[in-house]
PDB file of C-alpha atoms in Angstrom:
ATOM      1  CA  UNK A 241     -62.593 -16.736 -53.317  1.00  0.00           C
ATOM      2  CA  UNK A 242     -59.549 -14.789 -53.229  1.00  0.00           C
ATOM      3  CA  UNK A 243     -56.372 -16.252 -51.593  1.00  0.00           C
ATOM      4  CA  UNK A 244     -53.383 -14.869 -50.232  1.00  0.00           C
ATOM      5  CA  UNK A 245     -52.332 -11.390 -52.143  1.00  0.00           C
ATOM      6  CA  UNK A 246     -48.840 -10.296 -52.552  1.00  0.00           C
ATOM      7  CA  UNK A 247     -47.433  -7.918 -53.460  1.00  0.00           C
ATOM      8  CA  UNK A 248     -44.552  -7.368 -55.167  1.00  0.00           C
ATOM      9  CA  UNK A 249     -44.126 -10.356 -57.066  1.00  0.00           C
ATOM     10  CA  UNK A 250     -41.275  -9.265 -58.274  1.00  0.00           C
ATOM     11  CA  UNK A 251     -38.544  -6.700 -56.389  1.00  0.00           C
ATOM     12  CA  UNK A 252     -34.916  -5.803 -57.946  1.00  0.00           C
ATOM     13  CA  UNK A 253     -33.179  -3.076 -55.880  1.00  0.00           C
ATOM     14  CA  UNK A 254     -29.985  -1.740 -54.300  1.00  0.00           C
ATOM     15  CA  UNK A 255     -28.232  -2.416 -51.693  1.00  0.00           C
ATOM     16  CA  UNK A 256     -29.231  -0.072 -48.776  1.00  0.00           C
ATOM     17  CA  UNK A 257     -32.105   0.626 -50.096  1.00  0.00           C
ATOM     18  CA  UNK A 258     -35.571  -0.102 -48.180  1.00  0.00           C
ATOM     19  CA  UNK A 259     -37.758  -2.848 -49.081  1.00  0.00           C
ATOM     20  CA  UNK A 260     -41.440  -3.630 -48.113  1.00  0.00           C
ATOM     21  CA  UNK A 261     -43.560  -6.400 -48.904  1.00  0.00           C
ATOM     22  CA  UNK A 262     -47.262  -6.546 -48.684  1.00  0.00           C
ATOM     23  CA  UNK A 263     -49.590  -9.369 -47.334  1.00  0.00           C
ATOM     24  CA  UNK A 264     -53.746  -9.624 -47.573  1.00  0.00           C
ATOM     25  CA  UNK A 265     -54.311 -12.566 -46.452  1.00  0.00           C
ATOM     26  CA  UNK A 266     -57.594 -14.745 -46.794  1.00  0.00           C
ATOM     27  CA  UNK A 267     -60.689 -12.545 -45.118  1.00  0.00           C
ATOM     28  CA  UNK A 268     -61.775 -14.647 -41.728  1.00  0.00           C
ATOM     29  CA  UNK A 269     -58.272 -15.887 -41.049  1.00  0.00           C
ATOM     30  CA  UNK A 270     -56.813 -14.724 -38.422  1.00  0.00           C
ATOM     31  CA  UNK A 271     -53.146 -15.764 -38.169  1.00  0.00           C
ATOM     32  CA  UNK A 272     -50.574 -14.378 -40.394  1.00  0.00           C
ATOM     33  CA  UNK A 273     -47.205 -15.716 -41.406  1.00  0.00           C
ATOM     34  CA  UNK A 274     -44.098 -14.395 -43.201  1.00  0.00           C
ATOM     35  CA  UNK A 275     -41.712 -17.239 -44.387  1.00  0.00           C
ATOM     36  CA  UNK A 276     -38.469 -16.633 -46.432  1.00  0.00           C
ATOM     37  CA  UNK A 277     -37.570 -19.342 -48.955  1.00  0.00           C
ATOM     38  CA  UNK A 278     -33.661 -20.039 -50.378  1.00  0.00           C
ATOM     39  CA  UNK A 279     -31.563 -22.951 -51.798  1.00  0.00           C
ATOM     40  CA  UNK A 280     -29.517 -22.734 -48.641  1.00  0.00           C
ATOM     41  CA  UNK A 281     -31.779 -22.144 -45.981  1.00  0.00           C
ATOM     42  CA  UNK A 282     -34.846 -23.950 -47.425  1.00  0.00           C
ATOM     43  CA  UNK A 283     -37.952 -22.550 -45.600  1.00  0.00           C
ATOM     44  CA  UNK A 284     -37.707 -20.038 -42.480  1.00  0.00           C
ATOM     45  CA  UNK A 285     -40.544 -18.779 -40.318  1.00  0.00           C
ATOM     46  CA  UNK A 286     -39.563 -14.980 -40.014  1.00  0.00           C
ATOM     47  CA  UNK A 287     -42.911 -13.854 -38.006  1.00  0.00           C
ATOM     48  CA  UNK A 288     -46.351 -14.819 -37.200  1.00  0.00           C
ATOM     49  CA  UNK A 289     -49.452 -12.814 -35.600  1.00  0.00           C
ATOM     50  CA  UNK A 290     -52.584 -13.979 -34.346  1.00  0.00           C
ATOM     51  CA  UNK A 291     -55.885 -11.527 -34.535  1.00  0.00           C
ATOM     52  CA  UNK A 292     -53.056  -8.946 -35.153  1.00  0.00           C
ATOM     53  CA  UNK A 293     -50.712  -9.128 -32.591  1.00  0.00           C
ATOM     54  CA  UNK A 294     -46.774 -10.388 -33.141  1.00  0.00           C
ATOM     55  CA  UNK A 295     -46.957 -13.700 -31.067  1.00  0.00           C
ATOM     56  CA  UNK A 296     -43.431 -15.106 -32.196  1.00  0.00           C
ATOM     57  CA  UNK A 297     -40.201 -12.921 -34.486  1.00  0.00           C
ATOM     58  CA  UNK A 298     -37.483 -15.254 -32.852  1.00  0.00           C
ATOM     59  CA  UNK A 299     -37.000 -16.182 -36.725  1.00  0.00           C
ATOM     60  CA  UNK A 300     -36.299 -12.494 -37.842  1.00  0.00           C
ATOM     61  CA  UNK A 301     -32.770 -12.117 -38.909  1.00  0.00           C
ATOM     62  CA  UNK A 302     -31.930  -8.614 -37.133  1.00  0.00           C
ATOM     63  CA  UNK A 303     -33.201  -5.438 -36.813  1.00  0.00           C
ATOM     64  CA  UNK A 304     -32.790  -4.597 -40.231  1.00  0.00           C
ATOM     65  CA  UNK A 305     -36.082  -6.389 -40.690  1.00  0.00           C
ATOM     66  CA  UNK A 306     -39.692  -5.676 -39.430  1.00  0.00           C
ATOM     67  CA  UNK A 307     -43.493  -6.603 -39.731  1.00  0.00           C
ATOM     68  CA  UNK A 308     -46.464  -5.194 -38.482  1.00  0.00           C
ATOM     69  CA  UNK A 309     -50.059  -5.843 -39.144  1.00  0.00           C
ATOM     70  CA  UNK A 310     -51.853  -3.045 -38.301  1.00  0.00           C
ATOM     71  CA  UNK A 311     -55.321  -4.825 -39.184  1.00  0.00           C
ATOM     72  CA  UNK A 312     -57.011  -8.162 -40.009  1.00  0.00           C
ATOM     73  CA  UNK A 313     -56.712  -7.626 -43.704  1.00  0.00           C
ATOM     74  CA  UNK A 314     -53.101  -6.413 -44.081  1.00  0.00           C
ATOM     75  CA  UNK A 315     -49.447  -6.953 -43.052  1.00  0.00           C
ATOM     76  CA  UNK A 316     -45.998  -5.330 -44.035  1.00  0.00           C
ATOM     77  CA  UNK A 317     -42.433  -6.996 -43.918  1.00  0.00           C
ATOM     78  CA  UNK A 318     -39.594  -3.724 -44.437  1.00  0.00           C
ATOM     79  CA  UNK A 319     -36.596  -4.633 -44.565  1.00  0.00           C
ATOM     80  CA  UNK A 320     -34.402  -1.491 -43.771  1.00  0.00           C
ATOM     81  CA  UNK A 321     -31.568  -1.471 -45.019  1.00  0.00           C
ATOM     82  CA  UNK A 322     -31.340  -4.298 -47.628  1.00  0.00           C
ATOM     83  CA  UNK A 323     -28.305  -6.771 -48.137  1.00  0.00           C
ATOM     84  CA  UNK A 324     -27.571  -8.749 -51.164  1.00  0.00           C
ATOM     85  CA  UNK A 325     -27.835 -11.887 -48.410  1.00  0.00           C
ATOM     86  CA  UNK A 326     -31.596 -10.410 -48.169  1.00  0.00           C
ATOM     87  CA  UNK A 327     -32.742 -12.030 -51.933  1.00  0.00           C
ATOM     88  CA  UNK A 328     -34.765 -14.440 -51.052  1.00  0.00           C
ATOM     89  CA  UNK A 329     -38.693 -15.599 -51.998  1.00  0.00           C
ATOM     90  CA  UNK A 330     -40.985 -14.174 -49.347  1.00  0.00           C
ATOM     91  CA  UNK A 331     -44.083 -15.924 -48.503  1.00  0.00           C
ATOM     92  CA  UNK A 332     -47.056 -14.944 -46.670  1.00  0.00           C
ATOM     93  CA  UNK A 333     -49.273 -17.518 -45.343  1.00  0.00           C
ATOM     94  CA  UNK A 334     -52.484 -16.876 -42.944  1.00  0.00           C
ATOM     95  CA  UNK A 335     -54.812 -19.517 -41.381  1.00  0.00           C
ATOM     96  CA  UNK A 336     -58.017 -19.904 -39.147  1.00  0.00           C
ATOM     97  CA  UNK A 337     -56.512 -20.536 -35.405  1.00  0.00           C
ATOM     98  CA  UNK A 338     -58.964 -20.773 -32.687  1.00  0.00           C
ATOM     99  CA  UNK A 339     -56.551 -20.457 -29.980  1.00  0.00           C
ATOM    100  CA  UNK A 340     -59.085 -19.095 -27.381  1.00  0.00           C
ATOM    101  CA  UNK A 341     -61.134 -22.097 -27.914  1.00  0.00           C
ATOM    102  CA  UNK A 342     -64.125 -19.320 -28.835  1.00  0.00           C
ATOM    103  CA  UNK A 343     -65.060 -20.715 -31.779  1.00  0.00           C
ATOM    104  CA  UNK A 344     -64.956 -24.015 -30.558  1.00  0.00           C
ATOM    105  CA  UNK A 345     -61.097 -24.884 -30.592  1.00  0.00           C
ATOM    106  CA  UNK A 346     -61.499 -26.021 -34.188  1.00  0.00           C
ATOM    107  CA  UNK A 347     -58.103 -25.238 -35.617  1.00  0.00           C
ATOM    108  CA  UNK A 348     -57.689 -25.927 -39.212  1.00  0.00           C
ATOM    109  CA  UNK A 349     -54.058 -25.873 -38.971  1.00  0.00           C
ATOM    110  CA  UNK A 350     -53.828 -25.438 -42.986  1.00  0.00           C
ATOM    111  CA  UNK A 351     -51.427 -22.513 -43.654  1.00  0.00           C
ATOM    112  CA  UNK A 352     -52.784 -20.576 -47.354  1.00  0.00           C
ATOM    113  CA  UNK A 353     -49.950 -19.762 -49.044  1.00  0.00           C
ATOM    114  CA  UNK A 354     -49.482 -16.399 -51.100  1.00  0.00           C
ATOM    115  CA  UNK A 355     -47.365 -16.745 -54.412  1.00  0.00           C
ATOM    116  CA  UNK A 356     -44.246 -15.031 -53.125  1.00  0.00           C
ATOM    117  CA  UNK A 357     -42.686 -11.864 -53.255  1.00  0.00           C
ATOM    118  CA  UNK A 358     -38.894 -12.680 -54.892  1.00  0.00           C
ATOM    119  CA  UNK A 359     -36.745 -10.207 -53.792  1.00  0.00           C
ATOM    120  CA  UNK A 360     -33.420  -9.775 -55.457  1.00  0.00           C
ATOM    121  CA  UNK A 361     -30.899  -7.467 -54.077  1.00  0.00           C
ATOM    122  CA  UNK A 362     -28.057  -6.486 -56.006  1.00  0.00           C
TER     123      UNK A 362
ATOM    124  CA  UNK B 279     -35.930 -28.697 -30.124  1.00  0.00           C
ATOM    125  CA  UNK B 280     -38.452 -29.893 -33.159  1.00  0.00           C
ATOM    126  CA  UNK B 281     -36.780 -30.495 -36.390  1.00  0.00           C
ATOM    127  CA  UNK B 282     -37.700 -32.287 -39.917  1.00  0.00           C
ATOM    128  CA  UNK B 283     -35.885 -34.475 -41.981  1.00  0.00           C
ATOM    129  CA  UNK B 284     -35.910 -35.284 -45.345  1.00  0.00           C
ATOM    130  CA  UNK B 285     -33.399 -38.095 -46.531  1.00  0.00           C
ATOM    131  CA  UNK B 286     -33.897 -37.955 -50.028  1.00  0.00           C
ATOM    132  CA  UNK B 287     -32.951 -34.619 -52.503  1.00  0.00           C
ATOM    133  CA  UNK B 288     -34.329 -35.678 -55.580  1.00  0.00           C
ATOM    134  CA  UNK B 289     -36.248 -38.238 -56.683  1.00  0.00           C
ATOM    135  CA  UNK B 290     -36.902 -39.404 -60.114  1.00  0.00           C
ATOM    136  CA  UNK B 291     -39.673 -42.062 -60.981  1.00  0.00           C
ATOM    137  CA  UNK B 292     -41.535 -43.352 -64.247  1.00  0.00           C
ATOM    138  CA  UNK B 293     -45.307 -42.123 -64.575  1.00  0.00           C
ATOM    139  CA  UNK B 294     -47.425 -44.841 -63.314  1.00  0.00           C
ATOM    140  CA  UNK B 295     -45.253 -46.260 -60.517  1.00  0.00           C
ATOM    141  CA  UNK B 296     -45.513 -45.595 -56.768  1.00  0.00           C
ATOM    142  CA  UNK B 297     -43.849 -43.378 -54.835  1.00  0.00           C
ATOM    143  CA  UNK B 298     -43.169 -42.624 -51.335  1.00  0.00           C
ATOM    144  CA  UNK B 299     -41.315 -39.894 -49.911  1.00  0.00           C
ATOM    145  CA  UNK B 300     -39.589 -39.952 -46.484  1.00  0.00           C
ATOM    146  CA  UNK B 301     -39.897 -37.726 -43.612  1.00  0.00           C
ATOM    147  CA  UNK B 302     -38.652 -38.141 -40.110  1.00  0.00           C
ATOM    148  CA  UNK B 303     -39.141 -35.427 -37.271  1.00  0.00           C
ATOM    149  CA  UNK B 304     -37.810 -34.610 -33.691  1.00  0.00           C
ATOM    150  CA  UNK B 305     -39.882 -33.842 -31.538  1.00  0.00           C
ATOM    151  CA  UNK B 306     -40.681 -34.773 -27.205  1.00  0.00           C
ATOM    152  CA  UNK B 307     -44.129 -34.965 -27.802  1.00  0.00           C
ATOM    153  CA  UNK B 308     -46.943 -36.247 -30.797  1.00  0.00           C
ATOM    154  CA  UNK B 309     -46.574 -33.352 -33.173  1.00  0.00           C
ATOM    155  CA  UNK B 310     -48.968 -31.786 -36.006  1.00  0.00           C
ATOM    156  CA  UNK B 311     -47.746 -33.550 -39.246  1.00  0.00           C
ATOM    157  CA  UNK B 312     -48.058 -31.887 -42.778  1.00  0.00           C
ATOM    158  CA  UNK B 313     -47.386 -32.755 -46.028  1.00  0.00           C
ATOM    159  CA  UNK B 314     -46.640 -29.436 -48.593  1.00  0.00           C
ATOM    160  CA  UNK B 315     -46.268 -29.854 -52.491  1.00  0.00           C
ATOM    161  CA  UNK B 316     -44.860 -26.735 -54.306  1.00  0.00           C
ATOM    162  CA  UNK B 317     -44.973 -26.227 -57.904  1.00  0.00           C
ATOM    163  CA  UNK B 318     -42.446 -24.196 -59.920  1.00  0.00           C
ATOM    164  CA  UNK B 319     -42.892 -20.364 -58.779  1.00  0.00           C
ATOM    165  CA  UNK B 320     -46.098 -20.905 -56.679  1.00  0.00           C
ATOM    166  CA  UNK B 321     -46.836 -21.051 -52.979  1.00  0.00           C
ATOM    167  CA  UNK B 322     -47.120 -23.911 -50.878  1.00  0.00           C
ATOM    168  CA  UNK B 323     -50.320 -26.024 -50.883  1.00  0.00           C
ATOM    169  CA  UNK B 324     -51.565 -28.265 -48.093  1.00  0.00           C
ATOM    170  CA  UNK B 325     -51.625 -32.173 -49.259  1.00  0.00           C
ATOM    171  CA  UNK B 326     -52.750 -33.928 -45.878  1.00  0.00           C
ATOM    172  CA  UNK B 327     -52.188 -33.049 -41.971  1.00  0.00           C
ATOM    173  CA  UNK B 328     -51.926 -35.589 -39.196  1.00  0.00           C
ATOM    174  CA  UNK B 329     -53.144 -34.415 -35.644  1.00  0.00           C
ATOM    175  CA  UNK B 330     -54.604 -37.296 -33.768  1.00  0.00           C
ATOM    176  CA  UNK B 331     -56.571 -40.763 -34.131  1.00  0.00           C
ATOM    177  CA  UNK B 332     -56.027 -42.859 -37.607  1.00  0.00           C
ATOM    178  CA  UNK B 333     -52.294 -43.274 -38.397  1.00  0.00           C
ATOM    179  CA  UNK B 334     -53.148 -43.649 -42.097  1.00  0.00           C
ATOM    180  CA  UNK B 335     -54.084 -39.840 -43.637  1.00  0.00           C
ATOM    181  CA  UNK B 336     -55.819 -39.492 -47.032  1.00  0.00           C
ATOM    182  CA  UNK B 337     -54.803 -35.987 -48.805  1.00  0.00           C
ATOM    183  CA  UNK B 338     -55.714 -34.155 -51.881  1.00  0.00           C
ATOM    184  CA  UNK B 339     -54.465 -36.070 -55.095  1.00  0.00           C
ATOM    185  CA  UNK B 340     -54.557 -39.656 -54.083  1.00  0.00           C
ATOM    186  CA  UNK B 341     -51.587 -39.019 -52.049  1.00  0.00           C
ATOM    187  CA  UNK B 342     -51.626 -40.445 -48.885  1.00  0.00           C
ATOM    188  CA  UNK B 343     -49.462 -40.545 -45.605  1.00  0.00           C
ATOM    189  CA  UNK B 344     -48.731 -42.884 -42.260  1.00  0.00           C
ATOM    190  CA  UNK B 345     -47.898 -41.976 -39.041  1.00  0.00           C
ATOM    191  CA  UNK B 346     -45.285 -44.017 -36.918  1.00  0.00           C
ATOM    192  CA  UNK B 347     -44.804 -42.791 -33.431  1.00  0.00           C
ATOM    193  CA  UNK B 348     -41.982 -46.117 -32.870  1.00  0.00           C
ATOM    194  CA  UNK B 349     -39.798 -44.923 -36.202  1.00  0.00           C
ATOM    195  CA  UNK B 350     -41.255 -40.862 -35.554  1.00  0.00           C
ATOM    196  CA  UNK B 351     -42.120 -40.898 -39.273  1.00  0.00           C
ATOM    197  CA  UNK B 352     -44.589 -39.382 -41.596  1.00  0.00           C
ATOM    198  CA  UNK B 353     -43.603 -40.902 -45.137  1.00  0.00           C
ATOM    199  CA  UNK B 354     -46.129 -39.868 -47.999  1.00  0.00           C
ATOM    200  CA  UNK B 355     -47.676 -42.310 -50.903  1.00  0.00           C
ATOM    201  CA  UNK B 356     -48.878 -42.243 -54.137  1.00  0.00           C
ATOM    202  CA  UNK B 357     -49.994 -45.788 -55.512  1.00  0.00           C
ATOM    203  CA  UNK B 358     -49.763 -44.442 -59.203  1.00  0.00           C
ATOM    204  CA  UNK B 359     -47.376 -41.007 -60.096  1.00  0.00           C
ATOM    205  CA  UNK B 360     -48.914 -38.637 -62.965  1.00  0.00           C
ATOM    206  CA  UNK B 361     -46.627 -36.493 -64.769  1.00  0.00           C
ATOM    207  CA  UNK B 362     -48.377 -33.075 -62.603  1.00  0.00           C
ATOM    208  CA  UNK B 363     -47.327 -34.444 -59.669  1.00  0.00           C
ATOM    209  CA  UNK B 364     -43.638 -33.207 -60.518  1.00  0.00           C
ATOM    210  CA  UNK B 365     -42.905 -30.527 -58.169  1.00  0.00           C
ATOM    211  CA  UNK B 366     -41.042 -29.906 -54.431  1.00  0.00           C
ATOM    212  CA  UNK B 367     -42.679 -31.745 -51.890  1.00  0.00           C
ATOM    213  CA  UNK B 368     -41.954 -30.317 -47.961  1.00  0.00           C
ATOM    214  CA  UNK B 369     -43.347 -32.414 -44.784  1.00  0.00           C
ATOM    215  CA  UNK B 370     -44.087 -30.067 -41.712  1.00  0.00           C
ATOM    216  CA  UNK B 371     -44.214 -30.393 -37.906  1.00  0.00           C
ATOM    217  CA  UNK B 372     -46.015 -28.142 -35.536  1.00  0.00           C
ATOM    218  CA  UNK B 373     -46.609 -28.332 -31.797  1.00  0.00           C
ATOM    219  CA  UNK B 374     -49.888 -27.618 -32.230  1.00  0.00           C
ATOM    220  CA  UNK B 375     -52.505 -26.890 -35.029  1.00  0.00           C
ATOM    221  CA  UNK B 376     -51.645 -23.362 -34.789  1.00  0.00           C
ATOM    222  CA  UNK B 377     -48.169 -23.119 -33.254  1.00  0.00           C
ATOM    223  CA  UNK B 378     -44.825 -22.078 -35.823  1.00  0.00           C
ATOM    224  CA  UNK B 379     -44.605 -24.746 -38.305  1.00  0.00           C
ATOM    225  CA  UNK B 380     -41.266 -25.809 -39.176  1.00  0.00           C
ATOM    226  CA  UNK B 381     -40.320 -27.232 -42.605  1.00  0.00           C
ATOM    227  CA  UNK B 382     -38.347 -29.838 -43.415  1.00  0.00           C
ATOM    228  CA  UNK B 383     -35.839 -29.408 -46.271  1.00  0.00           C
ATOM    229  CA  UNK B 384     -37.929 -30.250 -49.003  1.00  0.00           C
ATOM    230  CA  UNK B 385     -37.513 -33.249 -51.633  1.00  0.00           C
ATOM    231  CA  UNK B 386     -37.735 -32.418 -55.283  1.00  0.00           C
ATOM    232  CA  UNK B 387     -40.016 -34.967 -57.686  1.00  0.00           C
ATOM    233  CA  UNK B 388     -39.453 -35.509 -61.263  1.00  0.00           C
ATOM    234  CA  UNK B 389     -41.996 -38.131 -63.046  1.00  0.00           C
ATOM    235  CA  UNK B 390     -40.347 -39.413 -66.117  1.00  0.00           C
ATOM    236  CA  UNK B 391     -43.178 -39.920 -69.130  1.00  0.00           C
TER     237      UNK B 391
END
């Protein structure tokens, strides 16, 4: 089975310039998660949806950064425009959450990593 | 707020011994514990999670984990290190199985041949 997609792996660009990063996460799952990774910070939730919808961005920086996820099998993080302080590894995680209880309130609560996008902004 | 510590930086340790890595956490009620291990430019990957009912978790890769509400610690074992288990190891708490998951700092492993 296929996991978490990323894409880019790899990003080198400007500052100012507009970045986005792309998420498919697992097919079935239906939370989504953007984390950003650096030696100083260590790991931050940015964002997370469930079945879609943005349910918690009190971890995006500013408004120089934004998600959507305008279906089950995709997600964007732009960030608009980009800062040196911006480098980072991005990760995209998704997972099975039955918060309705509909499917029985079985919650795996195991997040499925992507490999990263690392962003480097010069 | 819920937070997650992780004393030690870096630990070093001979192949074959034990290890066991700290983690404490803040948090008002029993949280959702998780144990992480990251290798070198990959993702996280989910060793063991801790929600209710035996204190004592078995994970992936004979690593195991205890629960103790009195010390609000969720330290992770290994009875026997193998050089592959060198890599970043980050504990987790969550308010629930599904809630924001906050990561603790991370400790890095190296297993000395």
């Amino acid at each position: 089975d296929a996991g978490v997609i990323q894409s880019p792996r790899h990003e080198v660009t400007e500052m100012g310039q507009e970045v986005t990063l792309r998420c498919k996460p697992i097919s079935g799952h239906n939370s989504l998660f953007w984390y950003r990774q650096t030696m100083m910070r260590g790991l931050e939730l940015l964002i997370y949806f469930n079945n879609n919808v943005p349910i918690d961005d009190s971890g995006m920086p500013e408004d120089r950064f934004s998600a959507k996820m305008p279906n089950a099998s995709f997600s964007t993080l732009k960030i608009q425009p980009s800062e040196p302080r911006d480098s980072a590894v991005y990760f995209c995680a998704s997972s099975i959450d039955d918060i309705l209880g509909l499917a029985g309130g079985q919650n795996t609560g195991e997040l499925f990593f992507g490999e990263g996008s690392r962003l480097t902004v010069l | 707020a819920q937070s997650v510590t992780q004393p030690d930086i870096h630990i070093t340790v001979s192949e074959g011994a034990s290890l066991e890595l700290r983690c404490n956490y803040s948090y008002g009620a029993t949280p959702y514990l998780f144990w992480y291990v990251q290798s070198p430019g990959q993702g996280l990957q989910l060793l063991l999670k801790y929600f209710s009912g035996d204190t004592l978790v078995q994970g992936i890769k004979g690593f195991e984990a205890e629960f103790k509400r009195s010390q609000s610690s969720f330290n992770l074992r290994k009875p026997s290190v193998h050089w592959s288990d060198a890599a970043e190891y980050f504990c987790a708490v969550g308010r629930t199985s599904y809630d924001k998951v906050i990561f603790g700092p991370g400790t890095s492993l190296s297993v000395i041949p």
